[in-house]
Coordinates of N, CA and C in Angstrom, one line a residue:
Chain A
X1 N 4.9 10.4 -18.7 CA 3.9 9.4 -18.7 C 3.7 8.9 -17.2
X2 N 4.2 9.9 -16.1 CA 3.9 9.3 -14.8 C 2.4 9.1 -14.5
X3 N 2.1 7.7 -13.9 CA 0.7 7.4 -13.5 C 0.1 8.3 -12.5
X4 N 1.1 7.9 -11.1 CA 0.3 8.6 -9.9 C 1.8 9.2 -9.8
X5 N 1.2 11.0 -9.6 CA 2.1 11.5 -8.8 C 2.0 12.6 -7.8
X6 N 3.1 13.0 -6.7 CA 2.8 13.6 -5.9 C 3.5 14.7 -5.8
X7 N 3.3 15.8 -4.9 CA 4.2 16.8 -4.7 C 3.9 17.5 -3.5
X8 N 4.6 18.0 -2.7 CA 6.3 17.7 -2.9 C 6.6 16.6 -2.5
X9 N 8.0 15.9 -2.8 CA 8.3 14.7 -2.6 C 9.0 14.9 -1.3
X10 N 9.4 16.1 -0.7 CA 10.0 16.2 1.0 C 9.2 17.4 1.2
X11 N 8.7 17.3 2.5 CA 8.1 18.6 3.2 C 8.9 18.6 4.4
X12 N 9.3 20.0 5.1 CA 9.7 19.9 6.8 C 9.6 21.0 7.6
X13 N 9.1 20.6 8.5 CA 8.0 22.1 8.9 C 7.7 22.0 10.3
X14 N 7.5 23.4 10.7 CA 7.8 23.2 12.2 C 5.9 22.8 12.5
X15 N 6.4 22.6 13.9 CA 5.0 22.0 14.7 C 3.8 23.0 14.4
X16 N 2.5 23.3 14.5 CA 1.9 23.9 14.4 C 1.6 24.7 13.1
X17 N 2.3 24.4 12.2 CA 2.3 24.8 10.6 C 0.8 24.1 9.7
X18 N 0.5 24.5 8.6 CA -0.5 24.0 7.8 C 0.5 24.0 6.6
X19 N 0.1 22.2 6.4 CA 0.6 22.4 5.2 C -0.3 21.6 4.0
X20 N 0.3 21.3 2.9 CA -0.7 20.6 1.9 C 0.0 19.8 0.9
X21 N -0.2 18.5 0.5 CA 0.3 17.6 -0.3 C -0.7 17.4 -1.3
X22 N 0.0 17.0 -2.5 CA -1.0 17.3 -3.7 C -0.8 15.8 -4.3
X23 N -2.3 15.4 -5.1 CA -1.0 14.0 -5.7 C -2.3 14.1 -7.0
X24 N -1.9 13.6 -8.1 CA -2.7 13.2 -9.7 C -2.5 12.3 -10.2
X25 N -3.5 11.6 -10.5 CA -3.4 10.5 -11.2 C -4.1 10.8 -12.7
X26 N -3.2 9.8 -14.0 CA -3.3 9.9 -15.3 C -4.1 8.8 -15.5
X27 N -4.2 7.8 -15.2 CA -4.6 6.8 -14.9 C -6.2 6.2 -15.4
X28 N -6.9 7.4 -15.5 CA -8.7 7.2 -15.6 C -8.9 6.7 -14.4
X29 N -8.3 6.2 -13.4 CA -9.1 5.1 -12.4 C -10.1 6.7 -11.4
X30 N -11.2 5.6 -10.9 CA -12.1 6.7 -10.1 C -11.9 6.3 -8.9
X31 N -10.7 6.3 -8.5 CA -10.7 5.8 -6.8 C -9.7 6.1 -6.5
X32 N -9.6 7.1 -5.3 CA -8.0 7.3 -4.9 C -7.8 7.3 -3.4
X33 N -6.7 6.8 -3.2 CA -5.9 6.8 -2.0 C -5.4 7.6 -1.2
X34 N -5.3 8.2 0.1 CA -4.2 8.3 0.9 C -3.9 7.5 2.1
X35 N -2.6 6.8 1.9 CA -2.1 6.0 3.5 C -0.7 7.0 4.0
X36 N -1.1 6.5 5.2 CA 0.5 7.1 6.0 C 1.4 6.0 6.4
X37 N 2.7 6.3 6.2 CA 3.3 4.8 6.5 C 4.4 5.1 7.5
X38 N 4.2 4.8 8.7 CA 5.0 5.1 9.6 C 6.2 4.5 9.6
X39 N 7.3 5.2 10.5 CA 8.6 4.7 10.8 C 8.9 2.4 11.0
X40 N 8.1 2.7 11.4 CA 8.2 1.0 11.2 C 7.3 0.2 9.9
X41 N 7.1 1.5 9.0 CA 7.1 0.4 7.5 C 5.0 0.3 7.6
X42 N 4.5 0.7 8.6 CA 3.1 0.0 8.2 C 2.3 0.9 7.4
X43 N 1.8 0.1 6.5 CA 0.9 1.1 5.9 C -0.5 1.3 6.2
X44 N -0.7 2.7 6.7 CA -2.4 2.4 7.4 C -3.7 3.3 6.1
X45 N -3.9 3.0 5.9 CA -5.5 4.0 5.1 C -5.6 5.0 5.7
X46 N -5.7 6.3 5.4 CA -6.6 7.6 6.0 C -7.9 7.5 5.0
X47 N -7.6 7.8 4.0 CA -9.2 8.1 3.0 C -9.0 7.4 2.0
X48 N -10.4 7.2 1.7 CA -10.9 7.1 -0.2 C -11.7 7.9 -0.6
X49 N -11.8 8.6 -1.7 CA -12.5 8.9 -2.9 C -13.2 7.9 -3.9
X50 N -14.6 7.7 -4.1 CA -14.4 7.3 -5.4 C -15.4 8.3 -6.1
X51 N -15.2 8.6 -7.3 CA -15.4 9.9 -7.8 C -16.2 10.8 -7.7
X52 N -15.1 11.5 -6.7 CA -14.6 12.9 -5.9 C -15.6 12.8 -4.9
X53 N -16.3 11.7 -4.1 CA -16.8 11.1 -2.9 C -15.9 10.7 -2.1
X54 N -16.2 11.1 -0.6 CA -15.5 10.4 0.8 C -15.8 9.4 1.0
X55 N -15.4 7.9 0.6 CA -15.6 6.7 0.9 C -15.3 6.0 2.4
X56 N -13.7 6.5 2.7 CA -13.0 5.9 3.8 C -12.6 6.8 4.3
X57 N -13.3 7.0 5.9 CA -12.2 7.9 6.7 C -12.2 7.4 7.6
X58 N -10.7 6.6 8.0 CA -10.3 5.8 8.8 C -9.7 6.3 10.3
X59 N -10.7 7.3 10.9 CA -10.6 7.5 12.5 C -9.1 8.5 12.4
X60 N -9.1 9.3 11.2 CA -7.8 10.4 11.2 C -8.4 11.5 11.9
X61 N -7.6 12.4 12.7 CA -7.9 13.1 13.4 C -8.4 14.3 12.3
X62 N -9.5 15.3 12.6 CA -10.0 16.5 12.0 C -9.2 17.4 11.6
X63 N -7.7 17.5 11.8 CA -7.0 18.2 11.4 C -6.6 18.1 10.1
X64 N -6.6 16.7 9.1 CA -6.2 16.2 8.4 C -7.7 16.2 7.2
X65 N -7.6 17.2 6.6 CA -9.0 17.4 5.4 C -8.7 16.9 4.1
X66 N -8.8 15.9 3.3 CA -9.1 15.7 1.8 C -9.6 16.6 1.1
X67 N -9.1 17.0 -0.1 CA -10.0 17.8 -1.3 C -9.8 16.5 -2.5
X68 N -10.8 16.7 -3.1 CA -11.2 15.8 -4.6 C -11.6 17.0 -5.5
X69 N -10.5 17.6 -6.3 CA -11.6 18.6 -7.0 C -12.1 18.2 -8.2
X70 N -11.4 17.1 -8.7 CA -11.9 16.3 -9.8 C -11.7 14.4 -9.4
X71 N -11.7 13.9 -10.3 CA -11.6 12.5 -10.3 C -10.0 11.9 -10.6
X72 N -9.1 13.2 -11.3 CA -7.9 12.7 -11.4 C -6.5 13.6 -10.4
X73 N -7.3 14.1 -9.1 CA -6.9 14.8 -7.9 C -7.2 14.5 -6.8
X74 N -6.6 14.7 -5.7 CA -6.8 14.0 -4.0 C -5.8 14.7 -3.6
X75 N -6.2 15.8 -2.8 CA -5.4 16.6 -2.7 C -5.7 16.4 -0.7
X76 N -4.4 16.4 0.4 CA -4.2 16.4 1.4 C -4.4 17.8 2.2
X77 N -4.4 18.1 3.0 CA -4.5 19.1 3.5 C -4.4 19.2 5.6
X78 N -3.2 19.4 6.0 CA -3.4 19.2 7.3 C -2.4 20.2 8.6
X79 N -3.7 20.4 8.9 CA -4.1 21.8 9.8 C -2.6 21.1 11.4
X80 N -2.5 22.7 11.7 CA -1.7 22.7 13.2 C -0.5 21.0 13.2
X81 N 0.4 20.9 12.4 CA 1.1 19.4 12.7 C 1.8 19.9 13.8
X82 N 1.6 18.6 14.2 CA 2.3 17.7 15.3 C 3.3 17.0 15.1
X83 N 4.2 16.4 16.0 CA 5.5 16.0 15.8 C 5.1 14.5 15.3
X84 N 3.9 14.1 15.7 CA 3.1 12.5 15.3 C 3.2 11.9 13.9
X85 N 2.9 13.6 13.1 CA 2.4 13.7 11.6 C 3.5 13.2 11.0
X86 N 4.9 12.9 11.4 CA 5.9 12.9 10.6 C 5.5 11.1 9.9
X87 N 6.0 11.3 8.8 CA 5.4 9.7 8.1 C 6.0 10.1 6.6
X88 N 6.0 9.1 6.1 CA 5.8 9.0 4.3 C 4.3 8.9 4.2
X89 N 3.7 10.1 3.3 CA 2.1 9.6 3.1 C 2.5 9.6 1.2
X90 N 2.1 8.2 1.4 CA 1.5 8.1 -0.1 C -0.1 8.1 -0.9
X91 N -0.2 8.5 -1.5 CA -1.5 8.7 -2.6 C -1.4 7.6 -3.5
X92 N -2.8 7.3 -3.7 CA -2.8 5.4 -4.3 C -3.9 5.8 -5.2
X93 N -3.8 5.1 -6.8 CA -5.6 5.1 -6.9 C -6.1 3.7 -7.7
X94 N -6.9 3.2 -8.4 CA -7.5 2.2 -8.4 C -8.9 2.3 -9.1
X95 N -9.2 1.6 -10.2 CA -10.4 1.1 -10.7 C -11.2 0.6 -10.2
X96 N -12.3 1.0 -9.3 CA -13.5 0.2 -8.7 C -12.7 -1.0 -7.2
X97 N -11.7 0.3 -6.9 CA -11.5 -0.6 -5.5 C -10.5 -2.3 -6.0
X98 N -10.1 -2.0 -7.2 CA -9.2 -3.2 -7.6 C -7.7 -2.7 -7.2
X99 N -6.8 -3.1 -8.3 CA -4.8 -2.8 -8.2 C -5.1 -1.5 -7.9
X100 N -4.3 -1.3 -6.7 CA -3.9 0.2 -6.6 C -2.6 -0.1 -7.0
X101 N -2.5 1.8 -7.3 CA -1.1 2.1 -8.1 C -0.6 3.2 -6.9
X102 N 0.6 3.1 -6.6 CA 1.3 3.8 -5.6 C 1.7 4.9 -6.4
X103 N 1.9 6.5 -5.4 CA 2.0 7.4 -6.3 C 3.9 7.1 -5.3
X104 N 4.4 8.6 -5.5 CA 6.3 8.1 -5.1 C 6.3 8.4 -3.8
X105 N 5.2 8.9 -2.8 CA 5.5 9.3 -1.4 C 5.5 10.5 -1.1
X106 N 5.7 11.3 -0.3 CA 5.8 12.2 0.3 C 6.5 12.2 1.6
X107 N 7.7 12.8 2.0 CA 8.5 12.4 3.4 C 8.3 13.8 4.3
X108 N 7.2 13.7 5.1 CA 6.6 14.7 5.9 C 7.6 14.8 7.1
X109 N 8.3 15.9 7.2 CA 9.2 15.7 8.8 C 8.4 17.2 9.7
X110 N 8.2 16.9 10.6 CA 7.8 18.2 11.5 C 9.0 18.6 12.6
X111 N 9.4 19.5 12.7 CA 10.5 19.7 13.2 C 9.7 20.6 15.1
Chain B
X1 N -12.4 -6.5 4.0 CA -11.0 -7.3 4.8 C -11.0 -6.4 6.3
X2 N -10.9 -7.0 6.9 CA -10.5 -6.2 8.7 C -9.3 -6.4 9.7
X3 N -8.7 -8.1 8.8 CA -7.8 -8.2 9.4 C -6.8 -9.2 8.9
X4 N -5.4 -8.5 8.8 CA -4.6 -10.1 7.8 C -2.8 -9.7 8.4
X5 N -2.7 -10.9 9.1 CA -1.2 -10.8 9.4 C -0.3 -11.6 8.6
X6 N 0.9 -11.2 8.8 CA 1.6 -11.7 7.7 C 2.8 -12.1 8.9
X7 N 3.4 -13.1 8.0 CA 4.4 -14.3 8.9 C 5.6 -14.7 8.0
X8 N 6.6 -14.7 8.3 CA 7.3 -14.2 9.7 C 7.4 -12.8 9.5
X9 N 8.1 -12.0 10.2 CA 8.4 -10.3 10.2 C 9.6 -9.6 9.2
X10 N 10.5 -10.9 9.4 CA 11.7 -10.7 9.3 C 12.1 -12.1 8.2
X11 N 12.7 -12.1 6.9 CA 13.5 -13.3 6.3 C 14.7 -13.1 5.9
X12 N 15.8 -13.9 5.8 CA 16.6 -14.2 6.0 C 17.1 -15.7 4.4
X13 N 17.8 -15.0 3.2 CA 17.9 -16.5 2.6 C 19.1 -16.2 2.1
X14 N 19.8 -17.2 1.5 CA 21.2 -17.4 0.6 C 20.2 -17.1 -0.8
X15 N 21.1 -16.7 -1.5 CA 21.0 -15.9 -3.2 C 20.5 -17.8 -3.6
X16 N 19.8 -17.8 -4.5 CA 19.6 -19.0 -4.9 C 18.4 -19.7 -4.3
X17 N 18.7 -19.6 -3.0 CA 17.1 -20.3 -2.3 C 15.8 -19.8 -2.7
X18 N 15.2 -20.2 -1.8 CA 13.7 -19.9 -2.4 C 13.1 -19.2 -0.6
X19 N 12.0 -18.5 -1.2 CA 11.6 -18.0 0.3 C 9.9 -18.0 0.1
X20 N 9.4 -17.9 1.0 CA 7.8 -18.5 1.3 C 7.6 -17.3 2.9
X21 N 6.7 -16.1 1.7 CA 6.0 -15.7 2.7 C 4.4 -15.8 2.9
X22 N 4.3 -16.3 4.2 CA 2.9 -16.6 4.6 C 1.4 -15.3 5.0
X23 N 0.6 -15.0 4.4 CA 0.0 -14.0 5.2 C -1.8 -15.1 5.3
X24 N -2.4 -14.7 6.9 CA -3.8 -15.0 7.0 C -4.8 -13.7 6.9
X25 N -6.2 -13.9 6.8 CA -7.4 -13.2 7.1 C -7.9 -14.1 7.6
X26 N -8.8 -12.8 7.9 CA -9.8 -13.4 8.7 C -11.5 -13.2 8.1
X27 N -11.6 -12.3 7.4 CA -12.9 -11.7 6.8 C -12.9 -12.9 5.1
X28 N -13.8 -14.0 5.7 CA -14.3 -14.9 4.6 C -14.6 -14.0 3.0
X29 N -14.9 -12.9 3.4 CA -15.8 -12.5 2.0 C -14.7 -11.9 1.1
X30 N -13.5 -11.6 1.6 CA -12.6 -11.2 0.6 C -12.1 -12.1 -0.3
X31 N -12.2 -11.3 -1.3 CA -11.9 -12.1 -3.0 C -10.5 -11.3 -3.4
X32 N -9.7 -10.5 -3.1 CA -8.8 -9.9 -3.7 C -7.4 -9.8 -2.8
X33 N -6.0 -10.4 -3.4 CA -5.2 -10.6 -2.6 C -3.8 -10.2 -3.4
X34 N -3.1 -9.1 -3.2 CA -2.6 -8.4 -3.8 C -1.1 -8.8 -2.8
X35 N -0.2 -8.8 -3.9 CA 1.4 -8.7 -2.8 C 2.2 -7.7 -3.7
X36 N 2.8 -6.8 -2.5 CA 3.1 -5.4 -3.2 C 4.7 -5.5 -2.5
X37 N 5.8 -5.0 -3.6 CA 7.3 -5.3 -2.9 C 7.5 -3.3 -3.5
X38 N 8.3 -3.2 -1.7 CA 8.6 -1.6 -1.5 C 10.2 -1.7 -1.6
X39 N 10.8 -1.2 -2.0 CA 12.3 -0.9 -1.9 C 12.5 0.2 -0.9
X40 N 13.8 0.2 -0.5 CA 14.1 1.4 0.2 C 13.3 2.8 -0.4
X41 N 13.3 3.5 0.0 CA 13.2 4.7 -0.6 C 12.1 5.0 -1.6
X42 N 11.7 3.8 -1.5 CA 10.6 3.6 -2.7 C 9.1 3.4 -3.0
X43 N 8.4 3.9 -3.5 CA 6.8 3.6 -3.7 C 6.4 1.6 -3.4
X44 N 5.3 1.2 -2.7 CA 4.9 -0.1 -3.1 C 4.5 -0.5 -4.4
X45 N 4.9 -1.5 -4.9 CA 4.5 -1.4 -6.7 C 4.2 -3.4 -6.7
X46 N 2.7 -3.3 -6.8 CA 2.4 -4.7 -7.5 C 3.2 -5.8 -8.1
X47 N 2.9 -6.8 -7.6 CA 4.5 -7.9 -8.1 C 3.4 -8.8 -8.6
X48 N 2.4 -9.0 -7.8 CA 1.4 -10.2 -8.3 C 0.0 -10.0 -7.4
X49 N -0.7 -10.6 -8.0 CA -2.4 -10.9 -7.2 C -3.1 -11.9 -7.5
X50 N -4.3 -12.1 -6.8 CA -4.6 -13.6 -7.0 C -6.2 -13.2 -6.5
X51 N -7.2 -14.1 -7.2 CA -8.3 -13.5 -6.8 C -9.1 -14.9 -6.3
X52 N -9.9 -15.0 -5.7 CA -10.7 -16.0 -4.8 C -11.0 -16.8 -5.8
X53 N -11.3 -17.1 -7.3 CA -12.0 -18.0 -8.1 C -10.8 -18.8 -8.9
X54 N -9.6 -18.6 -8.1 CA -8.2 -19.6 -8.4 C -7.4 -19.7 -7.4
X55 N -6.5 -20.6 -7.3 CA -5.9 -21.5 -6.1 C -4.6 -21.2 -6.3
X56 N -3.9 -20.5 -7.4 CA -2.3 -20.4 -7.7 C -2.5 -19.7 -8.8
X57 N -1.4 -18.7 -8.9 CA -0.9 -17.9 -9.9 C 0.8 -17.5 -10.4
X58 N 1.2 -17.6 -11.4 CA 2.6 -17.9 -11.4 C 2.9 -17.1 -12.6
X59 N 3.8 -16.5 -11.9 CA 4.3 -15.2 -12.9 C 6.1 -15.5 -12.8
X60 N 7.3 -16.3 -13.5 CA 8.3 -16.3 -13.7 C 8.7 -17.0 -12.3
X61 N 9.1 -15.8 -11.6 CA 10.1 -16.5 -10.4 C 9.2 -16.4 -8.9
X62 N 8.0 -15.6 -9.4 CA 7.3 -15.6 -8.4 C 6.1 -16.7 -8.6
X63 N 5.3 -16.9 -7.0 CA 4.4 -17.3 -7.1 C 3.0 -17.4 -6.4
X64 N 1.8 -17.2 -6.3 CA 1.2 -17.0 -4.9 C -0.3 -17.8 -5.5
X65 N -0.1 -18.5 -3.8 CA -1.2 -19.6 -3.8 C -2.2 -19.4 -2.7
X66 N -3.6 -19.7 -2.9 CA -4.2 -19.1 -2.0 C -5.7 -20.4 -1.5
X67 N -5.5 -20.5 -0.3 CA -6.2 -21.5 0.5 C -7.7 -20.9 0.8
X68 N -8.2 -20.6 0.5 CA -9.7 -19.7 1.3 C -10.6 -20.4 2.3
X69 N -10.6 -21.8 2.3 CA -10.8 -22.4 3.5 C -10.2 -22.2 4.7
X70 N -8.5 -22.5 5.0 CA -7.9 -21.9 5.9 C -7.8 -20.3 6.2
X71 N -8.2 -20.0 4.7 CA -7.9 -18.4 5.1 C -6.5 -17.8 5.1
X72 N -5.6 -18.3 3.8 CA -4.1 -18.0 4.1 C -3.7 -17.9 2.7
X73 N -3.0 -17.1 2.0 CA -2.4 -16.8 0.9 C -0.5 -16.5 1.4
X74 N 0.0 -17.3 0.2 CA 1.5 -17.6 0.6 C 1.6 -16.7 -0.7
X75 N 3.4 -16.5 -0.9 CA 4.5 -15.8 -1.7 C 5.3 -16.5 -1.4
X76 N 5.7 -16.8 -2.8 CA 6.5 -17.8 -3.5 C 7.7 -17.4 -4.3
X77 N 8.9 -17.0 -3.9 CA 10.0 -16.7 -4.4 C 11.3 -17.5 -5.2
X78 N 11.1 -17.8 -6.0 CA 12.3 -19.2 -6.3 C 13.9 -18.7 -6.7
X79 N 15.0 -19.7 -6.3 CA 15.8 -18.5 -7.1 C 15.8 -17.5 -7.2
X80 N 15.7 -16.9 -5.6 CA 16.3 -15.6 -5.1 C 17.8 -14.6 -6.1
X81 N 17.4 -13.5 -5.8 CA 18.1 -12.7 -5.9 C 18.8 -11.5 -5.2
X82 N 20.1 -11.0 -4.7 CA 20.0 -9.8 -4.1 C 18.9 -8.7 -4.6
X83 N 18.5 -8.8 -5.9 CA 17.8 -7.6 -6.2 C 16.2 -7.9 -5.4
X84 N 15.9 -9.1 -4.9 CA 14.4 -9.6 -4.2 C 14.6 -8.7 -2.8
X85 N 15.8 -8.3 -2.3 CA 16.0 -7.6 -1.5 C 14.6 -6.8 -1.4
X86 N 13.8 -6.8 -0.4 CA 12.9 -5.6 0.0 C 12.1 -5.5 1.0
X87 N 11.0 -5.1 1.0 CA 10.0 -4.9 2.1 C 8.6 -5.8 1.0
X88 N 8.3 -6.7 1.4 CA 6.7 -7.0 1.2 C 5.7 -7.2 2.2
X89 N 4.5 -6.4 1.1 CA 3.2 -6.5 1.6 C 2.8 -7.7 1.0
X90 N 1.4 -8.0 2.3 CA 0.3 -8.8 1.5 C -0.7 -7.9 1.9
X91 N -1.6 -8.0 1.3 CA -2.9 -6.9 1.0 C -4.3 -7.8 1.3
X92 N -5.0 -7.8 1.2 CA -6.4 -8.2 0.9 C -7.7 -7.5 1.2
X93 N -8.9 -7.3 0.4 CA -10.0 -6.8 0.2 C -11.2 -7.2 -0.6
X94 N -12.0 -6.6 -0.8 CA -13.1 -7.0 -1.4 C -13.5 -6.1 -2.5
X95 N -12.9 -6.6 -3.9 CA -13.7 -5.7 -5.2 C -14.8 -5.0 -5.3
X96 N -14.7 -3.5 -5.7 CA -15.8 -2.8 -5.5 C -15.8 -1.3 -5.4
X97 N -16.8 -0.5 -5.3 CA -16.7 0.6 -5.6 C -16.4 1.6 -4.1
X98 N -17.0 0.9 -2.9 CA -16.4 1.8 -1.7 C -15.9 0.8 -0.8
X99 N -15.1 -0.4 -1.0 CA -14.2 -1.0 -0.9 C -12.9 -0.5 -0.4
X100 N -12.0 -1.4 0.2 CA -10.8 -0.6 0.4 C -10.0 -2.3 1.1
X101 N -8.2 -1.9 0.1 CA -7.8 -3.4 1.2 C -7.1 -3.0 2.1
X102 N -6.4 -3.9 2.8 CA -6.4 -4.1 4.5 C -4.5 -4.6 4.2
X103 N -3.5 -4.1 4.5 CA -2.3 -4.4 4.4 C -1.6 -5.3 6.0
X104 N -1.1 -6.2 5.2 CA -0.3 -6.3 6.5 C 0.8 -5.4 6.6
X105 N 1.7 -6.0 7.9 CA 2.3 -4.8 8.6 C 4.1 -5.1 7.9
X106 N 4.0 -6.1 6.4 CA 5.3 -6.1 5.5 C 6.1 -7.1 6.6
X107 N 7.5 -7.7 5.4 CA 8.3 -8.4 5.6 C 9.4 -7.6 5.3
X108 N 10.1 -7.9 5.7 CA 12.3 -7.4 5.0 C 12.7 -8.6 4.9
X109 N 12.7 -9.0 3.7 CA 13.3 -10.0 2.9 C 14.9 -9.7 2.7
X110 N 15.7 -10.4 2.6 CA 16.8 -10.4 3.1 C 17.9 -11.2 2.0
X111 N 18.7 -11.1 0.8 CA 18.5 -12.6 0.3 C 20.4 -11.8 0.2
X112 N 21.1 -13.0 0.9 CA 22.5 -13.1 1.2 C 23.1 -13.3 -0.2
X113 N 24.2 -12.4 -0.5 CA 25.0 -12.5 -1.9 C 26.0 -14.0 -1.6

């Protein structure tokens, strides 16, 4: 009965790697999230969807591509990492931009 | 929402006290004010919200009240617990379909056994 979830829950990978974070929501909601939350705890926005539209892209560099292949998927996707990239990114989603629901994180290390 | 700090950074209480976290905006038009508590290790998960067309909301031990003149929504903790132990957000945004809210930068609430 998990709402929002993601996978993998640890990634660690050297510099210049592509890798890809997946996250689904059960939820019905048509809006989904990705934030990155850096070492000192802040949570920033990269994107929104609302169903399977780019709403929010919050000045992330081009390396870093969203897929929506449906309305209950938000899938990550990010080209050449950098040692920067390292973060917890979590996947969020939400009914018309109301409660978001946090999916469990993702702990991205670039080595 | 474009911009909302949250005050102090850091708290500090004895088990039993009560604790009062403060967050402001600045964007008048937001109606939606969300406070989200992260544990270690853990997802942010909704504790309470409060929307522009009420002044206080009170859910058990929690509480959050919201000024929209000043521009300031507080968290209201009574009868602390070690388990209040966490990281909180305050959030705010504006309902809607390409909408999106604005987090502050969290507290470490702290509450002494």
């Amino acid at each position: 009965d998990t709402a929002v979830s993601q996978t993998p829950k640890y990634l660690v990978t050297q510099m210049g790697n592509d890798k890809s974070i997946k996250c689904e929501q059960n939820l019905g909601h048509d809006t989904m999230y990705w934030y990155k939350q850096d070492s000192k705890k802040f949570l920033k926005i990269m994107f929104s969807y609302n169903n399977k539209e780019l709403i929010i892209n919050e000045t992330v560099p081009n390396r870093f591509s969203p897929k929506s292949p449906d309305k209950a998927h938000l899938n990550l996707h990010i080209n050449s990492l950098e040692l920067g990239d390292s973060a917890v990114y979590f996947c969020a989603s939400s009914l018309q931009a109301d409660t978001q629901y946090f999916g469990p994180g993702t702990r991205l290390t670039v080595l | 929402g474009e911009n909302v700090e949250q005050h102090p950074s850091t708290l500090s209480v004895q088990e039993g006290d009560s604790a009062v976290i403060k967050c402001t905006y600045s964007d008048s038009a937001s109606n939606y004010f969300p406070w989200y508590k992260q544990e270690l290790g853990k997802r942010p998960q909704l504790i309470i919200d409060i929307r522009s067309n009420v002044g206080e909301k009170k859910d058990q031990r929690i509480a959050v009240t919201l000024n929209k003149t000043a521009k300031h929504f507080s968290l209201h903790i009574t009868e602390t617990q070690p388990e209040d132990s966490a990281v909180y957000f305050c959030a705010e945004g504006i309902t809607g379909a390409n909408s999106k809210l604005t987090f502050g930068k969290g507290i470490t609430l702290s509450v002494r056994p």
